[in-house]
Short mmCIF file of C-alpha atoms and ligand atoms in Angstrom, two decimals:
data_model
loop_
_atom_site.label_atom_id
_atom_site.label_comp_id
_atom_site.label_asym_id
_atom_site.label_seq_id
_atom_site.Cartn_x
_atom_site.Cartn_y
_atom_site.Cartn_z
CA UNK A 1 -33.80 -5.56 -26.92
CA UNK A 2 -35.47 -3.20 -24.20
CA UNK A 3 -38.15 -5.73 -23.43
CA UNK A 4 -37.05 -9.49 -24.95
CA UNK A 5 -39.80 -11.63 -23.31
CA UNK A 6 -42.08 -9.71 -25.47
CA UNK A 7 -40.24 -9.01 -28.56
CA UNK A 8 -38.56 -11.99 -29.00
CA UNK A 9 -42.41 -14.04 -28.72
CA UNK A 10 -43.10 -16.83 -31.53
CA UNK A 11 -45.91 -15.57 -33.83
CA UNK A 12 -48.09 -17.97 -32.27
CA UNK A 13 -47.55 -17.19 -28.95
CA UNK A 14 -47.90 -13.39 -29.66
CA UNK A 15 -51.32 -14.74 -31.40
CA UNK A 16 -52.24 -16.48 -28.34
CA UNK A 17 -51.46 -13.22 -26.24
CA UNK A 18 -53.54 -10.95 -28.89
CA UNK A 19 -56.39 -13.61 -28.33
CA UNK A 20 -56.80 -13.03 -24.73
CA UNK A 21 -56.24 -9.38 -25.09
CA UNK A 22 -58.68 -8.96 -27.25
CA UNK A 23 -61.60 -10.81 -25.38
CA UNK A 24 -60.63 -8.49 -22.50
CA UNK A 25 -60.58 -5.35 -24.51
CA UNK A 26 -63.91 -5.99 -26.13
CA UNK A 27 -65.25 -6.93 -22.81
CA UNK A 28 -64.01 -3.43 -21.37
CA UNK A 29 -64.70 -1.70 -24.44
CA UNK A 30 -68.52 -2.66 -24.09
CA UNK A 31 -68.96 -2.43 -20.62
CA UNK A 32 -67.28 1.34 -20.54
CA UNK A 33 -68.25 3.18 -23.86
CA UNK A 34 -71.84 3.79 -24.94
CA UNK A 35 -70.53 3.70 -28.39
CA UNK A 36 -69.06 0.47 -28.78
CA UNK A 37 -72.65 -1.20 -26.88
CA UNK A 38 -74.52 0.44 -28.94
CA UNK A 39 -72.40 -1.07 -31.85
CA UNK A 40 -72.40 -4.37 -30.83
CA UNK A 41 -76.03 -4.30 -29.77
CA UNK A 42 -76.95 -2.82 -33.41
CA UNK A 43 -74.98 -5.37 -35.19
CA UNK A 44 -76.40 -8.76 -32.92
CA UNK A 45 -73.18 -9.63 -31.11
CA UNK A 46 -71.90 -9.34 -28.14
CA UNK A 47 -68.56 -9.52 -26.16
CA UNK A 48 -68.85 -13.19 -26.01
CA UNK A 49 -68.96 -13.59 -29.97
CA UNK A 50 -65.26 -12.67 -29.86
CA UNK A 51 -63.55 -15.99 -28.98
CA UNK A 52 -60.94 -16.44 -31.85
CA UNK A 53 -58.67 -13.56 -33.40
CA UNK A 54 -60.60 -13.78 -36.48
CA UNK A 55 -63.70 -12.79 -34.99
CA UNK A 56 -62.23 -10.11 -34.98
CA UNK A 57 -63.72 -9.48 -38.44
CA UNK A 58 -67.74 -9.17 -36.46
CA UNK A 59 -66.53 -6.24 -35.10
CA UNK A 60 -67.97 -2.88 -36.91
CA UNK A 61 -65.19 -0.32 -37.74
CA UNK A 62 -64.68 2.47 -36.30
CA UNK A 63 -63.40 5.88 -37.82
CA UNK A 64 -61.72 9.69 -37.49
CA UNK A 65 -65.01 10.73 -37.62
CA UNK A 66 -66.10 8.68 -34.24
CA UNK A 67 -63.73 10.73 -32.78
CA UNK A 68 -64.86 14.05 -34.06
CA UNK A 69 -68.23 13.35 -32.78
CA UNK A 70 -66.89 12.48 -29.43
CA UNK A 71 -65.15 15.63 -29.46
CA UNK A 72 -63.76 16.91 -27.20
CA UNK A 73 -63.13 14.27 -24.37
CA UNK A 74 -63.15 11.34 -27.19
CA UNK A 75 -64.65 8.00 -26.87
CA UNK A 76 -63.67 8.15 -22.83
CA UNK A 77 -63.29 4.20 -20.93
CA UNK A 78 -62.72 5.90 -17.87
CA UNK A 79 -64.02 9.46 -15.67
CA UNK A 80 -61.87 12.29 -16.70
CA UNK A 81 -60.29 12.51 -13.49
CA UNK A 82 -58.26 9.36 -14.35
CA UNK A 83 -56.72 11.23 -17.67
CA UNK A 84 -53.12 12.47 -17.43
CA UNK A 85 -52.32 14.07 -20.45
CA UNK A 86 -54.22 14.61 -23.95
CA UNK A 87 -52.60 15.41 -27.30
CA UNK A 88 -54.75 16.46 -30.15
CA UNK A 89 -53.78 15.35 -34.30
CA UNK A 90 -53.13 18.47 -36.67
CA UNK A 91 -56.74 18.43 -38.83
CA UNK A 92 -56.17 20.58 -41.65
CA UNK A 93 -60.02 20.68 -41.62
CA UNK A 94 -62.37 21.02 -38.40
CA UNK A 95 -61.95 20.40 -35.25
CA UNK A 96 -58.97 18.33 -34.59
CA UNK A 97 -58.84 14.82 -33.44
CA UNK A 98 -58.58 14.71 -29.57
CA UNK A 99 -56.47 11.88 -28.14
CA UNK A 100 -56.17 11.02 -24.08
CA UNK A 101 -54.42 9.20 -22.03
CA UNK A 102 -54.29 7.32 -18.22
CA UNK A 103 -51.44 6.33 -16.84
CA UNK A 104 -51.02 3.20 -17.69
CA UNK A 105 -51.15 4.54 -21.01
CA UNK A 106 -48.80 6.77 -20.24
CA UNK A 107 -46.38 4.05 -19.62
CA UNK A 108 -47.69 1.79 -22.52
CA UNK A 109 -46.53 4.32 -24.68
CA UNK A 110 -42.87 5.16 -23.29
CA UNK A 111 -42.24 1.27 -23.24
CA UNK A 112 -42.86 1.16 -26.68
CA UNK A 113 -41.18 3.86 -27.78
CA UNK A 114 -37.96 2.68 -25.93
CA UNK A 115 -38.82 -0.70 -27.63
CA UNK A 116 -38.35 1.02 -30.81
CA UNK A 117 -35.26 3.11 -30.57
CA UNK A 118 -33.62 0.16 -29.38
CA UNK A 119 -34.93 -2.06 -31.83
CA UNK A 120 -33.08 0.87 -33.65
CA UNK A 121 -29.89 -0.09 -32.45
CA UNK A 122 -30.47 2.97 -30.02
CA UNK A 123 -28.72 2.31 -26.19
CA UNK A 124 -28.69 4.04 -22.61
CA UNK A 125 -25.72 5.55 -24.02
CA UNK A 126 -26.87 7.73 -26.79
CA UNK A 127 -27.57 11.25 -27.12
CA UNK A 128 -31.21 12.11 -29.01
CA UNK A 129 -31.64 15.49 -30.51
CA UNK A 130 -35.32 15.32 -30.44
CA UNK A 131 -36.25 18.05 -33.58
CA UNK A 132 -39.87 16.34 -33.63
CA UNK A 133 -42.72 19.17 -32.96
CA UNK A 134 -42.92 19.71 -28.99
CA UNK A 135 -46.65 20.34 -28.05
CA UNK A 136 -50.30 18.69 -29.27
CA UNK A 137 -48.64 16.71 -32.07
CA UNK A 138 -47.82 13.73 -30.61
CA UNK A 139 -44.17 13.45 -31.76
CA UNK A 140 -41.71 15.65 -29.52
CA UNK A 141 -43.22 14.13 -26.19
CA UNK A 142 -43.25 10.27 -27.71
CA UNK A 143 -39.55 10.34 -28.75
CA UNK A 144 -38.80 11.93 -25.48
CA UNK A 145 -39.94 9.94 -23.03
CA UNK A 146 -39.46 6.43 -25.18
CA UNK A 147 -35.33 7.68 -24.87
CA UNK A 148 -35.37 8.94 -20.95
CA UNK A 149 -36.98 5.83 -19.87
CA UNK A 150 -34.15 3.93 -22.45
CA UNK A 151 -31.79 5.79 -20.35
CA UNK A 152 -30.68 7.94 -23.40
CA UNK A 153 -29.90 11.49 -23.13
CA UNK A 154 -32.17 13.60 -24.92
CA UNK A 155 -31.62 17.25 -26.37
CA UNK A 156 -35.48 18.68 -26.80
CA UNK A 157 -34.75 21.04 -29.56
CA UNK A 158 -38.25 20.71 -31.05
CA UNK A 159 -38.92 21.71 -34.71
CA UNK A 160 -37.27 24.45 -36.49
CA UNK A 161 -34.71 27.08 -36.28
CA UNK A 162 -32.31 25.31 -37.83
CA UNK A 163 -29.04 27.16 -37.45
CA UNK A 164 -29.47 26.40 -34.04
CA UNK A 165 -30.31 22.61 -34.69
CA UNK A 166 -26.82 22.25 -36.82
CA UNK A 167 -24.97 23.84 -34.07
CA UNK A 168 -26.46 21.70 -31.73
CA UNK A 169 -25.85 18.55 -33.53
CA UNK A 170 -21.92 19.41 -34.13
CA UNK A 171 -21.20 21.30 -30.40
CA UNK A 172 -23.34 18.09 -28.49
CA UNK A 173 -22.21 15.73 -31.35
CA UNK A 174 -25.71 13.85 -30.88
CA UNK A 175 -25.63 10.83 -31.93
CA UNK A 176 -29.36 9.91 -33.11
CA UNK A 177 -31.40 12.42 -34.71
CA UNK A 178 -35.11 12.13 -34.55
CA UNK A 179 -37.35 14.12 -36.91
CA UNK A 180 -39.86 13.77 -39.96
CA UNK A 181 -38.01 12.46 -43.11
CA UNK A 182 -38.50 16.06 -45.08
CA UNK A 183 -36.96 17.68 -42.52
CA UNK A 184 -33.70 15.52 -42.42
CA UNK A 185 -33.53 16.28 -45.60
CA UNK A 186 -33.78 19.63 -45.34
CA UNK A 187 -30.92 19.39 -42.68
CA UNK A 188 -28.83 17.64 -44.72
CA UNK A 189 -29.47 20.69 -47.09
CA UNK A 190 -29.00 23.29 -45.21
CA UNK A 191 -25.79 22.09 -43.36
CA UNK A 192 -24.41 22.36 -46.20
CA UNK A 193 -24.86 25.57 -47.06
CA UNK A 194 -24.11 26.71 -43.29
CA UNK A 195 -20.51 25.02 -44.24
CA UNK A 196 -20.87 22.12 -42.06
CA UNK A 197 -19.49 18.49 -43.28
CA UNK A 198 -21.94 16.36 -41.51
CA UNK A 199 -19.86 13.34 -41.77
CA UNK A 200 -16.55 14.96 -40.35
CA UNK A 201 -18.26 17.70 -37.96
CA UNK A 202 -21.45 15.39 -36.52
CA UNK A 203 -21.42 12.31 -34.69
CA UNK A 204 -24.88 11.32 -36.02
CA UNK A 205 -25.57 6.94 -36.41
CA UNK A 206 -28.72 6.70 -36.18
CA UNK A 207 -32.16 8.73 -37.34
CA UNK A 208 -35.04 7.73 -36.41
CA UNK A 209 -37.84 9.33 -38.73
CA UNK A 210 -41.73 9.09 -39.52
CA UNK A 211 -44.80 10.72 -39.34
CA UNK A 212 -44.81 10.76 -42.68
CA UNK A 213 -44.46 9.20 -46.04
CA UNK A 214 -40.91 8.67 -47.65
CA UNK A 215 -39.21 6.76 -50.44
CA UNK A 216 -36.19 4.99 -50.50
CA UNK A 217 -34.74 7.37 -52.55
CA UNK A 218 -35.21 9.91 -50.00
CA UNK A 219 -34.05 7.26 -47.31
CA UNK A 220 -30.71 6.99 -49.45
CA UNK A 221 -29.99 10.76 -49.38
CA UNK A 222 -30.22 11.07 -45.78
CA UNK A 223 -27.94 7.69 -45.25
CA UNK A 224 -25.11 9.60 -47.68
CA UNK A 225 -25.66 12.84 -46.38
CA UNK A 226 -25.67 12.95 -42.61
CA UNK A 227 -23.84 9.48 -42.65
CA UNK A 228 -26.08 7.59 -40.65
CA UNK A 229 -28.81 4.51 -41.31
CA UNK A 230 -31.87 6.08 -41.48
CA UNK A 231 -35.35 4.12 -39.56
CA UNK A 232 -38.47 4.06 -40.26
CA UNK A 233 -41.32 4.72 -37.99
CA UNK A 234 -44.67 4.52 -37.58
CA UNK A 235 -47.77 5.76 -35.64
CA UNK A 236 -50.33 7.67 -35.33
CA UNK A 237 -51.91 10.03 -32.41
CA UNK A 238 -54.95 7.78 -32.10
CA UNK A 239 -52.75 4.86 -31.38
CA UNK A 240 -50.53 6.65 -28.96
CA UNK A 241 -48.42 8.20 -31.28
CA UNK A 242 -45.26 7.19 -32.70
CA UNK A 243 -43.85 3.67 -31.82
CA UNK A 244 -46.56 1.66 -33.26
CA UNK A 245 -44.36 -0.18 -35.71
CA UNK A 246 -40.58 0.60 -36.09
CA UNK A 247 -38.06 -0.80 -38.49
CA UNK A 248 -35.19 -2.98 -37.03
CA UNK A 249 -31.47 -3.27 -37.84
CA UNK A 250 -32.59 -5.33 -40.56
CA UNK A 251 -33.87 -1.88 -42.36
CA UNK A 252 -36.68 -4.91 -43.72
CA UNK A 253 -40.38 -3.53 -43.07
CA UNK A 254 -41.74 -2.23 -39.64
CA UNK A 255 -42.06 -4.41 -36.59
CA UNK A 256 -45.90 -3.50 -35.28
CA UNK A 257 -45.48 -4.34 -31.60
CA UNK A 258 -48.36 -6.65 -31.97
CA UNK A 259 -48.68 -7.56 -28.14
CA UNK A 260 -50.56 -4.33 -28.49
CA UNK A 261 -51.93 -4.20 -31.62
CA UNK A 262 -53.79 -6.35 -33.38
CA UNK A 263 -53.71 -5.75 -37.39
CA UNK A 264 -55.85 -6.53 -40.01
CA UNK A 265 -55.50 -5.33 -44.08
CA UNK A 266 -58.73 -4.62 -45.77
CA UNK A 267 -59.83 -3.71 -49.03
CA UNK A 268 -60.93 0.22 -48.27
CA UNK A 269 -63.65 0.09 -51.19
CA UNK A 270 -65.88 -3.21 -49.62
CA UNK A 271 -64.27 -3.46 -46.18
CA UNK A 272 -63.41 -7.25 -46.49
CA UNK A 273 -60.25 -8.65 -45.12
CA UNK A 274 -57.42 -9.26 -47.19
CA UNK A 275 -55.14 -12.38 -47.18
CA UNK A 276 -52.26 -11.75 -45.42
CA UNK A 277 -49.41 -10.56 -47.38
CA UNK A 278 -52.30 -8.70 -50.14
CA UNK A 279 -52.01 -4.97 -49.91
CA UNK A 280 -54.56 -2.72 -48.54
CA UNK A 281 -56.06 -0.56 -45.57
CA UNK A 282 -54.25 -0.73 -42.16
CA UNK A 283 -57.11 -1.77 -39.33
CA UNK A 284 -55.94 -1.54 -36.05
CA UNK A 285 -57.55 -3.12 -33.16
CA UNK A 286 -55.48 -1.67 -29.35
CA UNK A 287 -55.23 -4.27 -27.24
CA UNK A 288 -54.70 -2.88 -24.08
CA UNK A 289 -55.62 1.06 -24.26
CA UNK A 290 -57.50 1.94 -21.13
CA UNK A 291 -58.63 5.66 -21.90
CA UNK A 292 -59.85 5.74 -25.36
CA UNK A 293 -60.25 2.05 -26.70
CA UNK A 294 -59.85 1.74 -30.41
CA UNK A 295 -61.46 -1.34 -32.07
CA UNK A 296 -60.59 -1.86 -35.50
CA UNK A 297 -59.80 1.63 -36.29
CA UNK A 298 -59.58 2.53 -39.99
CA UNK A 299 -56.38 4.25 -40.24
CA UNK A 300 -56.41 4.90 -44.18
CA UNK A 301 -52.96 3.79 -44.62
CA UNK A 302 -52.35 1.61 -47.50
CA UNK A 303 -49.57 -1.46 -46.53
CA UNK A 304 -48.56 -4.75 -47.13
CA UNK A 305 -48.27 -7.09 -43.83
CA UNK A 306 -45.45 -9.78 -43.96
CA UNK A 307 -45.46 -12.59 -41.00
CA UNK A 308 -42.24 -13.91 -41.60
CA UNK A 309 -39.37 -14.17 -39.32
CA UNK A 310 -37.07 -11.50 -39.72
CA UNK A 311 -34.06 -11.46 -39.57
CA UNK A 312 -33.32 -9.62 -35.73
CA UNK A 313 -35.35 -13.06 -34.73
CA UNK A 314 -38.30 -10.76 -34.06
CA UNK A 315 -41.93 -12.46 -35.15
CA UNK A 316 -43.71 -9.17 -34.80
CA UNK A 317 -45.20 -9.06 -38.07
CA UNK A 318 -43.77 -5.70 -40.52
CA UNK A 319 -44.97 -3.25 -42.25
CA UNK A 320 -43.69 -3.30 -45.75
CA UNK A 321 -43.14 0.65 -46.31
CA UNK A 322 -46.56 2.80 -46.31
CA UNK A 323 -47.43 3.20 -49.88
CA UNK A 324 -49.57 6.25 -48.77
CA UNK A 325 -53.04 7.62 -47.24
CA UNK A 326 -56.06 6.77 -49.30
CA UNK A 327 -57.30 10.03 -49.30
CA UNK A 328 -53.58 11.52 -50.51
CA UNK A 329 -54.15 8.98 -53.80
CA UNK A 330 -54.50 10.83 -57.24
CA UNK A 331 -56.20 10.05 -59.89
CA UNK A 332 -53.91 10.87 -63.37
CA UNK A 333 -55.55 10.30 -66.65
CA UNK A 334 -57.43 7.46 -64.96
CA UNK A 335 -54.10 6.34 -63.09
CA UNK A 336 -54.45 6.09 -59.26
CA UNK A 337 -51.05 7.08 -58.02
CA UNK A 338 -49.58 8.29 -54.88
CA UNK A 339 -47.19 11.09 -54.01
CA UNK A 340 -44.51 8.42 -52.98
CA UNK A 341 -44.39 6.59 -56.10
CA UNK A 342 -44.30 10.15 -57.86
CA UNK A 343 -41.24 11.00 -55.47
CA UNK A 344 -40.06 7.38 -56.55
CA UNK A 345 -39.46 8.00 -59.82
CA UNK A 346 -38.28 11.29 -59.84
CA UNK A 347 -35.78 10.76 -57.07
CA UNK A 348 -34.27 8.20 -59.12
CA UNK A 349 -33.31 10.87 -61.95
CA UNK A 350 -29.90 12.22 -61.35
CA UNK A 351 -29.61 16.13 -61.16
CA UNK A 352 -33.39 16.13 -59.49
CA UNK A 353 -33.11 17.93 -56.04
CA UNK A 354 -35.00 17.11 -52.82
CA UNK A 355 -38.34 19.53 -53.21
CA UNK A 356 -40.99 18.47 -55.52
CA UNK A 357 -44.66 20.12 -54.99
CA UNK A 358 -47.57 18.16 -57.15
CA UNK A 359 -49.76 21.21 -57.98
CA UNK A 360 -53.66 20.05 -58.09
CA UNK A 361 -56.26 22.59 -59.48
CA UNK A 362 -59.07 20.11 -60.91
CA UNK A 363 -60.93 17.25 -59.70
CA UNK A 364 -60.41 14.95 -62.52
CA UNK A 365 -56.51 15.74 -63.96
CA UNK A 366 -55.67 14.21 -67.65
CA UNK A 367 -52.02 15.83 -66.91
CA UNK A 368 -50.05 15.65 -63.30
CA UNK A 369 -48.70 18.86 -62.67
CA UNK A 370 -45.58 18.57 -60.83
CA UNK A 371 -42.77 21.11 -59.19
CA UNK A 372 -39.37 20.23 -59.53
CA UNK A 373 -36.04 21.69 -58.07
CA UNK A 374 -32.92 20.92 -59.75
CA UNK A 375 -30.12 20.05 -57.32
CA UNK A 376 -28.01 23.17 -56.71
CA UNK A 377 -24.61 21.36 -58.54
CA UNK A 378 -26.48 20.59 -61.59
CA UNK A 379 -28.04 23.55 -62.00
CA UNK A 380 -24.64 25.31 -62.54
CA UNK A 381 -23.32 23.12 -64.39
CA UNK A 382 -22.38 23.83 -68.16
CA UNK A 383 -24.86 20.32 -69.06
CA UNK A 384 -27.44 22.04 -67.19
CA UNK A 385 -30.73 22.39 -70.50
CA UNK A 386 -33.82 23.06 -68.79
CA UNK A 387 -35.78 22.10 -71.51
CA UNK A 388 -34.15 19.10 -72.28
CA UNK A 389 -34.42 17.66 -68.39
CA UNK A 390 -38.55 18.49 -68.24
CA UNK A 391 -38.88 16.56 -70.80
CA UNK A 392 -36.77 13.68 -69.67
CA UNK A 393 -38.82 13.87 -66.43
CA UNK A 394 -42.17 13.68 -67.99
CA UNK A 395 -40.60 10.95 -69.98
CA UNK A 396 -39.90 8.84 -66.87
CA UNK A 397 -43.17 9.76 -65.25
CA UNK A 398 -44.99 8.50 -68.30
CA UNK A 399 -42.29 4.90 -68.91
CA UNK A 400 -42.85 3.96 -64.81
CA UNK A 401 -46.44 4.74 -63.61
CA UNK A 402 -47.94 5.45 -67.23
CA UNK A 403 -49.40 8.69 -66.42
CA UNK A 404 -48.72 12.33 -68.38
CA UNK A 405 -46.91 14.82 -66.88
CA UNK A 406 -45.75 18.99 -66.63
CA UNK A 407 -42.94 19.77 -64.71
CA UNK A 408 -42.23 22.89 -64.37
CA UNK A 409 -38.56 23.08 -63.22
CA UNK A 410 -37.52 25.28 -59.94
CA UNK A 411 -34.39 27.23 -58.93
CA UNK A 412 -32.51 25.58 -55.78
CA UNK A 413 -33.86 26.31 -52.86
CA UNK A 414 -37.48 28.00 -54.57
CA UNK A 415 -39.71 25.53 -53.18
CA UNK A 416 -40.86 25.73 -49.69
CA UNK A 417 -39.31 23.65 -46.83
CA UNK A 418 -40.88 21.55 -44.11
CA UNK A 419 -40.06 21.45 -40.53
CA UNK A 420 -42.41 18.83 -39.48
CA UNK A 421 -44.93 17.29 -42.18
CA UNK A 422 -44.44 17.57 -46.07
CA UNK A 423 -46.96 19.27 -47.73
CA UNK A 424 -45.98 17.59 -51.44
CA UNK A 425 -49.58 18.26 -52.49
CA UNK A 426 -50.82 22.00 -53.44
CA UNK A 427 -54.29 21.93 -53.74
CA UNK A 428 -55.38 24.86 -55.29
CA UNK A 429 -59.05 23.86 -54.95
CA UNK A 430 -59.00 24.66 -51.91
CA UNK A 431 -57.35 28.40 -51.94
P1 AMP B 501 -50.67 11.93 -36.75
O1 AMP B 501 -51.85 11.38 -36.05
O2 AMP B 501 -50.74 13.41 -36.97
O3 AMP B 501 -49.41 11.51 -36.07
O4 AMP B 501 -50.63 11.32 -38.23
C1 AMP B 501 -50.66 9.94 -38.44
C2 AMP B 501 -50.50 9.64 -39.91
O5 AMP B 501 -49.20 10.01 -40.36
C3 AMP B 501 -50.62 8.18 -40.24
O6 AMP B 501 -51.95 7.75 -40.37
C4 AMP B 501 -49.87 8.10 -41.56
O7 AMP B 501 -50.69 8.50 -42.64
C5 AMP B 501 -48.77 9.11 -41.37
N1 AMP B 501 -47.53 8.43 -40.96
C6 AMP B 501 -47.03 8.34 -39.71
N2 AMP B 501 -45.87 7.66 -39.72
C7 AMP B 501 -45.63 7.30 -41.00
C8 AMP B 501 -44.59 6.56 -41.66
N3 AMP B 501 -43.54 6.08 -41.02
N4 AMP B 501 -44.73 6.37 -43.00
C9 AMP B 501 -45.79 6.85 -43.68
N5 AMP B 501 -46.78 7.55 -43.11
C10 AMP B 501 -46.71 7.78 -41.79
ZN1 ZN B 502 -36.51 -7.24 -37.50
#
């Protein structure tokens, strides 16, 4: 463990911590942003209704859109001089979401990053090609600096170019591999068709992999392919960045380092707070940011919390996988599903490749419309009917999440690939 004092805290002492952090925070929080006084002031309470953690719930929410109000400088604690670095979240619409940070930040951050990778089974002595997106996305510089201040080597390759990133990984035989899920997969692709043997020519153990969405199916084809046990992780730019929650050895749900974040599920039609273990909305409450306090941020991510022990004696509660963004949910023929579960089932169907694209071109769809490639051996193969494996598709689509289906069958290698985020959804309302 990089930091066992904290990670190896009882779940009531970490509650007792999260209690006095969180009287603090609101205390600072109201003193030092307009927004939150106002807030509090609107709503009749003030920092001294906050005594218990489940006060918590008096708090109003805050959203994206706070921030893109705020923009550019955010919802700012302290004078701009104090700020040491900003990063800025990818908004496919608009302006995007601004993010800063003070020092102390700074070093929040990196601690918990190192946290993770070694909760990762990560050590001083590893070597981290880092293929996560260098620059405003919060990724390349949050893997880096969590595995220099581990002690780790890292190898900043940054997204892309990947004949370059399969050299790397065989000539510096790096042994952890950090990048979003799609494009491990992707690697795992396109090694080999550059003739590598990942498990012969790489060193690779560990990946470490988030910033997106991914099923276990997807999980398991990275394990086989690269040879390596594939980790979860999870974050978001508002809350840092990566290293909010990561998945242990235990490969059991994602520790949220909860000495810093205090979470709460909620049911994202009424707002109410679930019971734990009841899926719903992530809230997130930072306990010690100093730059840009968040109180109960809505993040839109849909979770189950577990508060058990687990297994690598940690009491941080996990995240049981991330089901998906509210706003990514379709509705089919009165069906809400999510791209995961759709990636669920057809991941499970032998001869399916790695791409699928859900095409979207109406508001209200009686029939998902869904791009598949066929893996590249089945697709020669003499048992190969194309007709024959739609159907069984739609067929499996329609048995697990009762919805009606197209699939339109792709050539290996048709659809596009990702370097950093999936895009599984084509919206063509929006072209
Ligand atoms: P960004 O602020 O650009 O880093 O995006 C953050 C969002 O990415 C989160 O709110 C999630 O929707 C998604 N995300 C990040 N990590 C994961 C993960 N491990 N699993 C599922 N979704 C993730
Ligand atoms: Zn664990």
């Amino acid at each position: 463990m990089f930091e066992p004092d904290i990670e190896k805290m009882s779940l009531s002492d970490i509650r007792e911590l999260q209690r006095e952090r969180l009287a603090k925070m609101v205390k600072y929080s109201y003193e030092n942003v307009p927004m939150y006084k106002k807030r509090f002031d609107d709503a009749g309470i003030s920092p001294d209704s906050i005594k218990s953690l489940d006060d918590v719930s008096k708090i109003p929410f805050a959203v994206k859109d706070d921030l893109r109000q705020h923009y550019p400088y955010g919802i700012l604690a302290v004078p701009l001089e104090r700020i040491v670095r900003l990063h800025a979240s990818s908004g496919t619409t608009g302006k995007p979401t601004v993010v800063t940070y003070t020092q102390k930040d700074m070093d929040t951050w990196n601690r918990l990053m190192a946290r993770s990778y070694a909760a990762a089974g990560v050590t001083s002595g590893d070597i981290v090609q880092n293929a996560y997106g260098y620059g405003l996305f919060t990724g390349g510089l949050g893997f880096h600096y969590g595995a220099e201040l581990l002690g780790a080597m890292v190898i900043p390759t940054s997204t892309g170019n990947t004949k370059k990133q399969l050299m790397m990984l065989k000539d510096m035989q790096s042994t952890v591999l950090a990048c979003t899920p799609s494009y491990a997969l992707y690697l795992t692709e396109a090694a080999a068709n550059e003739g590598y043997d990942p498990l012969n020519d790489f060193n690779l153990k560990v990946g470490m992999f988030g910033a997106e969405p991914w099923s276990d199916e997807v999980r398991k084809r990275i394990q086989e392919g690269l040879g390596i046990r594939a980790h979860d992780v999870f974050g978001m730019s508002e809350l840092y960045g990566p290293g909010v929650a990561i998945e242990c050895t235990e490969q059991n749900g994602l520790h949220i380092w909860s000495d810093e974040f205090l979470v709460e599920t909620i049911d994202p039609e009424t707002g109410e707070v679930l019971p734990e273990g009841e899926r719903g909305e992530l809230v997130f409450t930072m306990l010690t940011r100093e730059a840009m306090p968040l109180l109960r941020y809505r993040t839109r991510d849909l979770a189950v919390v577990n508060y058990e022990e687990c297994g690598c004696g940690r009491c941080h509660p996990r995240i049981m996988r991330i089901r998906g963004r509210s706003d990514d949910m379709l509705i089919v023929g009165g069906v809400n599903v999510f791209p995961s579960q759709i990636e669920h089932v057809l991941m499970n169907i032998d001869g399916v490749g790695d791409q699928y694209l859900i095409v979207v071109d109406r508001a209200i769809l009686d029939v998902l419309q869904v791009r598949v490639e066929v893996a590249p051996d089945f697709f020669k193969s003499a048992d190969y009917d194309a007709a024959r494996f739609a159907k069984l598709m739609e067929s499996e689509l329609q048995a697990v999440l009762t919805i009606r289906a197209r699939v339109e069958l792709m050539e290996p290698g048709a659809l596009p690939r990702s370097e950093g985020k999936a895009q599984r959804v084509l919206d063509l309302r929006k072209q």
